[in-house]
Tab-separated table of C-alpha atoms and ligand atoms in Angstrom:
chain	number	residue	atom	x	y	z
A	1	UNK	CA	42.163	-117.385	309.166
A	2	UNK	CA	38.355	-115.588	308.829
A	3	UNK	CA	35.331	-117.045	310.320
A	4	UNK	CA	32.348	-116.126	307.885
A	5	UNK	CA	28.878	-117.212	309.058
A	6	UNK	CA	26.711	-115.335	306.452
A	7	UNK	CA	26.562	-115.181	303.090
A	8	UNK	CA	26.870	-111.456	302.825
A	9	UNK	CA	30.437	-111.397	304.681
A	10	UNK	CA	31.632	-114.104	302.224
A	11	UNK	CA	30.661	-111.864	299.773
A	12	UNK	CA	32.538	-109.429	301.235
A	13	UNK	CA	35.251	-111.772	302.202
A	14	UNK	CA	35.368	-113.078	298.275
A	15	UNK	CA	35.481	-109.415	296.794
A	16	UNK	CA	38.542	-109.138	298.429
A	17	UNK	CA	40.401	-111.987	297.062
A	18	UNK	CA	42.704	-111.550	294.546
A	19	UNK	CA	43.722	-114.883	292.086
A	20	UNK	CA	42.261	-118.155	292.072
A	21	UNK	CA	39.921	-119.265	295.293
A	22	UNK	CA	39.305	-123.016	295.933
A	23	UNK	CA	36.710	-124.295	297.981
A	24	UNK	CA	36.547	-127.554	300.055
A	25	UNK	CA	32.723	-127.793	301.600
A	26	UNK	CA	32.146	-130.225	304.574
A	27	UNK	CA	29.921	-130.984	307.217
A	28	UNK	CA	33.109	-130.644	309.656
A	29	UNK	CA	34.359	-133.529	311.881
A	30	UNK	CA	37.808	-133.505	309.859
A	31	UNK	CA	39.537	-136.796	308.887
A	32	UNK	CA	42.361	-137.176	306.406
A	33	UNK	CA	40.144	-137.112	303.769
A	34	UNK	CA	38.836	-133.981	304.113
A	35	UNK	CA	42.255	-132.468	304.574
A	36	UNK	CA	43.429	-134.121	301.428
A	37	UNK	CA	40.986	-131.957	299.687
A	38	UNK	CA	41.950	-129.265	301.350
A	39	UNK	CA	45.855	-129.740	300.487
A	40	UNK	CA	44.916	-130.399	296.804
A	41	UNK	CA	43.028	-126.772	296.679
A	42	UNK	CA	45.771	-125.646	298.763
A	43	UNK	CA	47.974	-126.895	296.407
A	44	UNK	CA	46.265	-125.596	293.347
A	45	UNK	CA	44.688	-122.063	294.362
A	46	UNK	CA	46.044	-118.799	295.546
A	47	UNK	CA	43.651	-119.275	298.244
A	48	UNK	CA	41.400	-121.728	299.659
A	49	UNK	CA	38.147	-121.470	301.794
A	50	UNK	CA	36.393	-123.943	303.070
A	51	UNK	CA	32.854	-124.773	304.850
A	52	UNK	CA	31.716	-126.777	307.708
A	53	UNK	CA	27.909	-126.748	307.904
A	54	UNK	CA	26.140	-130.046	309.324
A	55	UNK	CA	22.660	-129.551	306.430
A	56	UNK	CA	19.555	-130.339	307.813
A	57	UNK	CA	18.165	-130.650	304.303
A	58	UNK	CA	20.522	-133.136	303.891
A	59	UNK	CA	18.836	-135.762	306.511
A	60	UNK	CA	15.884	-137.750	306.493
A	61	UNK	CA	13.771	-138.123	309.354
A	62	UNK	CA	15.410	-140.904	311.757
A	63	UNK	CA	18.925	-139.945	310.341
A	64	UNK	CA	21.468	-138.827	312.040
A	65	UNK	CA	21.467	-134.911	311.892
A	66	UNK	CA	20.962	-135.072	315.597
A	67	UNK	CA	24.126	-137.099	316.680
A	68	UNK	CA	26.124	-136.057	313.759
A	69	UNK	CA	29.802	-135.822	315.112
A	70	UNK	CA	31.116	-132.182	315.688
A	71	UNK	CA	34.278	-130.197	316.712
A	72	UNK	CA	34.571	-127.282	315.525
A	73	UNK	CA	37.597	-126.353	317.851
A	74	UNK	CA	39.924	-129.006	316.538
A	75	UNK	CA	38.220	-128.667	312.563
A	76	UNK	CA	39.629	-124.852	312.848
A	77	UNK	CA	43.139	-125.977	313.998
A	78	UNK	CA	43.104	-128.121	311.427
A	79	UNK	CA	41.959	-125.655	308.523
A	80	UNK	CA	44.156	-123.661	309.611
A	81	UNK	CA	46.883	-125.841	309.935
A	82	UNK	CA	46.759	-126.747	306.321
A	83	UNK	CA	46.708	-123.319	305.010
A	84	UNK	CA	43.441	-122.652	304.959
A	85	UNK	CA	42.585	-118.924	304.261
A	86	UNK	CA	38.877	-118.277	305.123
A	87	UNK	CA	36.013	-120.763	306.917
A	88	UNK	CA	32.462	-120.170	306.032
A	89	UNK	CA	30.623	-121.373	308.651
A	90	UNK	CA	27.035	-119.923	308.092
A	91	UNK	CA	23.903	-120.442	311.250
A	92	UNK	CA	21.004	-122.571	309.959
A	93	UNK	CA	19.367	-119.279	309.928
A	94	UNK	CA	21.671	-117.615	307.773
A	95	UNK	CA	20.728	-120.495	305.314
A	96	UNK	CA	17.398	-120.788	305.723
A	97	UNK	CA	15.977	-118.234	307.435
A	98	UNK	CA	12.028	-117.849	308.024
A	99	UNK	CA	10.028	-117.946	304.592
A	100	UNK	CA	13.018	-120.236	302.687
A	101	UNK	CA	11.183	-122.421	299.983
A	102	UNK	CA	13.355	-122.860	296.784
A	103	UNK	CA	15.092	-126.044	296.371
A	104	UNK	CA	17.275	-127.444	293.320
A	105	UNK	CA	16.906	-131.115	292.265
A	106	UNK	CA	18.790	-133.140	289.911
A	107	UNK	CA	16.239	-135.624	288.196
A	108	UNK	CA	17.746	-139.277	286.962
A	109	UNK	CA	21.064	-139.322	288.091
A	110	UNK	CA	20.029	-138.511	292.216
A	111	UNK	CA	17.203	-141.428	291.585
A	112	UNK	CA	19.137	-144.691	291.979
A	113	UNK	CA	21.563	-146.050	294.872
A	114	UNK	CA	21.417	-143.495	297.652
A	115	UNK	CA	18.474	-141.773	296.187
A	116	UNK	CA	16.570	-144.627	296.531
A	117	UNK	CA	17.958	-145.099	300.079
A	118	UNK	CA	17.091	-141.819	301.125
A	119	UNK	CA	14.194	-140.102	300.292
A	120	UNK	CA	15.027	-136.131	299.176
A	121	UNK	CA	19.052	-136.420	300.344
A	122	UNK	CA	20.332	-135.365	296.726
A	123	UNK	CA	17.849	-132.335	296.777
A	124	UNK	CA	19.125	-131.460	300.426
A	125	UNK	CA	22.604	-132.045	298.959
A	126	UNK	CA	22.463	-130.022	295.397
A	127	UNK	CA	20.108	-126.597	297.343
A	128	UNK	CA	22.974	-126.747	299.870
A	129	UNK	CA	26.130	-126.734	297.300
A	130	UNK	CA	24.089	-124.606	295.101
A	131	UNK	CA	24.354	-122.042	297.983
A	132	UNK	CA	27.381	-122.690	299.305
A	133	UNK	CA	28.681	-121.785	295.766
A	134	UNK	CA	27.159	-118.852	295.556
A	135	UNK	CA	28.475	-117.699	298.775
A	136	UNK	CA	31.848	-118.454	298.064
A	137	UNK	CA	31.910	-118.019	293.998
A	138	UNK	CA	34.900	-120.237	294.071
A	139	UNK	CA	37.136	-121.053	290.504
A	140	UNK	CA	37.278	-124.693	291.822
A	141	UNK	CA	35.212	-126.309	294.325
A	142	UNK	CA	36.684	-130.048	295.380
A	143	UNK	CA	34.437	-133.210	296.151
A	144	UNK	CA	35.543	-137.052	297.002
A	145	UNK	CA	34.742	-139.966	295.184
A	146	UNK	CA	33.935	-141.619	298.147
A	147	UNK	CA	30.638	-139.954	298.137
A	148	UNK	CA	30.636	-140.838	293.911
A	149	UNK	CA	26.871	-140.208	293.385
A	150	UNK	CA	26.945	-137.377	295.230
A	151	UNK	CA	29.841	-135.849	292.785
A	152	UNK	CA	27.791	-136.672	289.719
A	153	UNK	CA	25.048	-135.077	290.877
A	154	UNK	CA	26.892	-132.195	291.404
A	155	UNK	CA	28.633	-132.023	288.207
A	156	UNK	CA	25.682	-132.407	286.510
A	157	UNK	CA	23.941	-129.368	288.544
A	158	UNK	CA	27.115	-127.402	288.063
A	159	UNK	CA	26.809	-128.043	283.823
A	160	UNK	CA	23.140	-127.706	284.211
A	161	UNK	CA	22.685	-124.550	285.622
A	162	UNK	CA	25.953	-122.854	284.277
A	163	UNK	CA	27.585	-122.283	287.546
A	164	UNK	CA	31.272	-120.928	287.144
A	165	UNK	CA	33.020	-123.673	289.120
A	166	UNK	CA	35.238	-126.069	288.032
A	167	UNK	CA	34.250	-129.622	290.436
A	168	UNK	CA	37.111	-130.969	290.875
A	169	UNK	CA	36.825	-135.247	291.763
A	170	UNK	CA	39.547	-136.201	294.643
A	171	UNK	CA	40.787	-139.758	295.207
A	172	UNK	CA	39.553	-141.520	298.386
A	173	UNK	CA	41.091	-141.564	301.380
A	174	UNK	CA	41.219	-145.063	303.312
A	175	UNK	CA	42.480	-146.636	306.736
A	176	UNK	CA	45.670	-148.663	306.740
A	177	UNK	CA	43.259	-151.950	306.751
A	178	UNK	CA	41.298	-150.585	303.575
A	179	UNK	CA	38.196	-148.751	305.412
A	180	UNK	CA	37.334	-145.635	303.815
A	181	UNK	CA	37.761	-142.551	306.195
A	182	UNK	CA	34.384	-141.047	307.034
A	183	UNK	CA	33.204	-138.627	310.163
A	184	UNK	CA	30.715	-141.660	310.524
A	185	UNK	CA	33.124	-144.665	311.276
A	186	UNK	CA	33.646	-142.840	315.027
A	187	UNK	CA	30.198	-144.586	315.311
A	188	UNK	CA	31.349	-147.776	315.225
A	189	UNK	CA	31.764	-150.369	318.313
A	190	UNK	CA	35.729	-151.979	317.892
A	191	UNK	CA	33.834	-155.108	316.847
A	192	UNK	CA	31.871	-153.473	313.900
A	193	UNK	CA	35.013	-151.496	312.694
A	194	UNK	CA	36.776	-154.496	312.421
A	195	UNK	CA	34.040	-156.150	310.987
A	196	UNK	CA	33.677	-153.044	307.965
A	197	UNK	CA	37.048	-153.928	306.777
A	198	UNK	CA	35.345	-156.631	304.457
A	199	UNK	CA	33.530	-153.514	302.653
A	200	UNK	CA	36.768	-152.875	300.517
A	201	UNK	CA	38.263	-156.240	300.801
A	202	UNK	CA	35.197	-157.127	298.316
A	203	UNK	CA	35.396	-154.028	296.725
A	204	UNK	CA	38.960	-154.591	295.902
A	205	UNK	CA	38.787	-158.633	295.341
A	206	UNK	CA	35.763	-157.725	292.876
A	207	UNK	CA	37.635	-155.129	291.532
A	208	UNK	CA	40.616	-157.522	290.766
A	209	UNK	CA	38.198	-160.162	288.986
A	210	UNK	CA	37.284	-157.551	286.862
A	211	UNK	CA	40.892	-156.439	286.095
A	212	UNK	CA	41.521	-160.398	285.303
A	213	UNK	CA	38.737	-160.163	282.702
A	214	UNK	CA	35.824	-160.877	284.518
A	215	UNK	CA	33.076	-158.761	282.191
A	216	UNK	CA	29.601	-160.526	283.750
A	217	UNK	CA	28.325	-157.625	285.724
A	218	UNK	CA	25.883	-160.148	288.005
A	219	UNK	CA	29.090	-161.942	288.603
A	220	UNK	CA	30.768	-159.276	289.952
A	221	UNK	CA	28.125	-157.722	291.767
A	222	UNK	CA	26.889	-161.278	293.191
A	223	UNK	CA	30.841	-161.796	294.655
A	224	UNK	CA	30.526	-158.262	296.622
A	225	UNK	CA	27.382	-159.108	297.935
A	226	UNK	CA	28.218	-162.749	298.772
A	227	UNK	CA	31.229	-161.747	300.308
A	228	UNK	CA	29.595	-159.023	302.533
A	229	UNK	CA	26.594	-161.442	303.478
A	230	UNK	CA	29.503	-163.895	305.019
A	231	UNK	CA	30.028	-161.367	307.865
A	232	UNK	CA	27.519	-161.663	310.506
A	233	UNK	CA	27.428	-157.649	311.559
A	234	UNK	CA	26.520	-156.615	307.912
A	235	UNK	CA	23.214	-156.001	307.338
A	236	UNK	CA	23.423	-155.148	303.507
A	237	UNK	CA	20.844	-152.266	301.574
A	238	UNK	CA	22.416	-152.722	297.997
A	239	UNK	CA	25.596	-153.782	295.821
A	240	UNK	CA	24.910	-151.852	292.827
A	241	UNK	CA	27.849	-152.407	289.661
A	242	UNK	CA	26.115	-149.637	287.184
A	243	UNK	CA	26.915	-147.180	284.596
A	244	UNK	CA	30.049	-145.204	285.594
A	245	UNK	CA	28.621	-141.710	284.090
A	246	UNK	CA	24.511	-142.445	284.037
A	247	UNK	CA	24.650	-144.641	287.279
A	248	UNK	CA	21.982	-146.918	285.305
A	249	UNK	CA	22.263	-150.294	286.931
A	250	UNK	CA	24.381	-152.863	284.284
A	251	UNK	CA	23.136	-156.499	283.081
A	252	UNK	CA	24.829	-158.637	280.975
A	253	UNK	CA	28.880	-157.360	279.658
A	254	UNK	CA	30.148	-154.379	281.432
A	255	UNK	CA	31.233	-152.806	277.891
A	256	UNK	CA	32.021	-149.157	279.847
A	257	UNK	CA	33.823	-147.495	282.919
A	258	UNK	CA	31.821	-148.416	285.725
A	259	UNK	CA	31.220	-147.903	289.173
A	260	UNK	CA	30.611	-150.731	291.890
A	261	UNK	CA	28.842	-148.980	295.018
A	262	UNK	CA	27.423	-150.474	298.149
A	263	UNK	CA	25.537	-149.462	301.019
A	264	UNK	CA	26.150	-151.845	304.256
A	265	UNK	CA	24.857	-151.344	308.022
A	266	UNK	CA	27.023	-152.363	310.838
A	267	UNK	CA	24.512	-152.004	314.164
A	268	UNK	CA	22.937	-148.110	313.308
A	269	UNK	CA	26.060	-147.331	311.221
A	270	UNK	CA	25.454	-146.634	307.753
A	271	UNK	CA	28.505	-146.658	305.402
A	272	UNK	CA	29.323	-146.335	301.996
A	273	UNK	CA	31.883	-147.300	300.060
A	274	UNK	CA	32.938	-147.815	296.108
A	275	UNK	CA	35.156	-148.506	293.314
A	276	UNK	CA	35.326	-147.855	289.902
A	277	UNK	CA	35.921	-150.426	287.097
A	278	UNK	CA	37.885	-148.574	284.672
A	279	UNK	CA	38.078	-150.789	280.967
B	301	AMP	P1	31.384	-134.673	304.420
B	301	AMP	O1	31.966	-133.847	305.514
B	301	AMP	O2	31.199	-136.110	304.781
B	301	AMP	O3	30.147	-134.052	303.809
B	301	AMP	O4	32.461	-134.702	303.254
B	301	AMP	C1	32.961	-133.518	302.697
B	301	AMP	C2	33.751	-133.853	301.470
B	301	AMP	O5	34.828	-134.710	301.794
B	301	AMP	C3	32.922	-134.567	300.391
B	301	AMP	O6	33.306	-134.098	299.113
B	301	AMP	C4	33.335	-135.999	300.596
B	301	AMP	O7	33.210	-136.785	299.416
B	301	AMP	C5	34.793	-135.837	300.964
B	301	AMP	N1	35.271	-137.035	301.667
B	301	AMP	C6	34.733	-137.594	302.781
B	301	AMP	N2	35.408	-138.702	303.122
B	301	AMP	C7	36.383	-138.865	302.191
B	301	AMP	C8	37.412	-139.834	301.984
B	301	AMP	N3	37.586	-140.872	302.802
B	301	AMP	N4	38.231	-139.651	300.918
B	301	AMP	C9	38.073	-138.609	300.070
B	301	AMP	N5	37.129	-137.671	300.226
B	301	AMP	C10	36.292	-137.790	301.265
């Protein structure tokens, strides 16, 4: 497996592929939900690279860029293990060395739900792919719905901007008790991980409502949050049941595909979690 840390030896590294290249970008700390990304490009592409780069762009000030969770030892084995051909892993001053000052920013879609929640994330998030796809120039480039704003953002940056890379949206990846796998839940005391389960239990009871023919969209978004506001640990920042393509928040009939999002706090631990509500 190569170890890349610039952009000109991926470059060099990508001139001399031959076929398809996927690309699975991360910010490292692998769980199975990474490496189900990895196994679908795997799976799909004559070769597959992938990235681990913790963004500082990506952070807000009092966020956790500091403590993020790393091991790059046991990421590698893991890369590797799964077939894994090449690893960019770029210095923060290969990507942003001194006099850096261009940054790419969705507008309306990166404005609601986490954009609200954090200040500048999505333009962190969209100059960091942006490069990252550059550097790799990958055919397919895979992204989970866990983070789902995130992927719309970057679908509509990709079809925006005419970059040659087909995003590719993988299923999430949960816990045998329904928590969705993230490099963040290591955060968590045993009492607040237990606690988080009710995240997708109302995600999935709301979810079933809805499937029963439940179309009142502050009835389904009032059950999630009532639900969540029962357990004493959660300190909720929004339920959000909105537009499944424009993210627009919904009132009234949910007449379209949409997606039901939250944002909860257990203690400093900020996690996300969603579903969507498919008609
Ligand atoms: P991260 O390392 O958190 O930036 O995540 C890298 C990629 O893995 C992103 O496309 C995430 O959406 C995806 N991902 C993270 N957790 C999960 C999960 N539980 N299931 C599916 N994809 C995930």
């Amino acid at each position: 497996m190569d170890i890349l840390t610039s952009p000109g030896e991926m470059h060099t590294w990508r001139w001399g592929c031959g076929g398809t290249v996927g690309f699975v970008p991360t910010m490292g700390y692998l769980h199975e939900g990474h490496l189900a990304l990895v196994r679908r490009s795997v799976a799909e592409n004559d070769v597959t690279a992938a990235s681990i780069f913790v963004n500082p762009l990506q952070f807000g000030p009092g966020e956790d860029f500091e403590r993020y969770p790393r091991d790059e030892e046991r990421d590698l084995a893991l890369l590797e293990q799964a077939g894994v051909a090449a690893v960019y892993m770029p210095r923060a001053e290969a990507m942003y060395p001194e006099g850096f000052q261009t940054s790419v920013e969705t507008r309306e879609i990166s404005l609601p739900l986490e954009g609200a929640s954090r200040p500048g994330h999505f333009a962190g998030v969209t100059t960091v792919v942006l490069k990252l796809l550059n550097a790799v120039m990958p055919d397919r480039a895979y992204f989970g719905k866990k983070d789902a704003q995130q992927l719309r953002v970057i679908q509509r940056m990709v079809r925006d901007l005419d970059v040659a890379t087909e995003i590719v949206a993988c299923e999430i990846v949960r816990e045998p008790d329904g928590l969705a796998m993230s490099s963040r839940n290591v955060y968590l005391s045993a009492e607040e991980r237990e606690a988080a389960t009710v995240l997708s239990q109302a995600l999935f009871e709301a979810r079933d409502v809805f499937g029963a023919g439940e179309r009142n969209a502050a009835a389904l978004r009032d059950g999630v949050q009532a639900r969540i506001a029962a357990e004493s640990l959660a300190q909720i920042q929004y339920v959000s049941l909105a537009d499944g393509e424009t993210l627009e928040e919904l009132a009234g009939r949910v007449e379209r595909p949409a997606l039901l999002s939250l944002a909860v706090r257990f203690g400093a631990t900020r996690l996300i979690d969603n579903v969507e509500l498919a008609l």
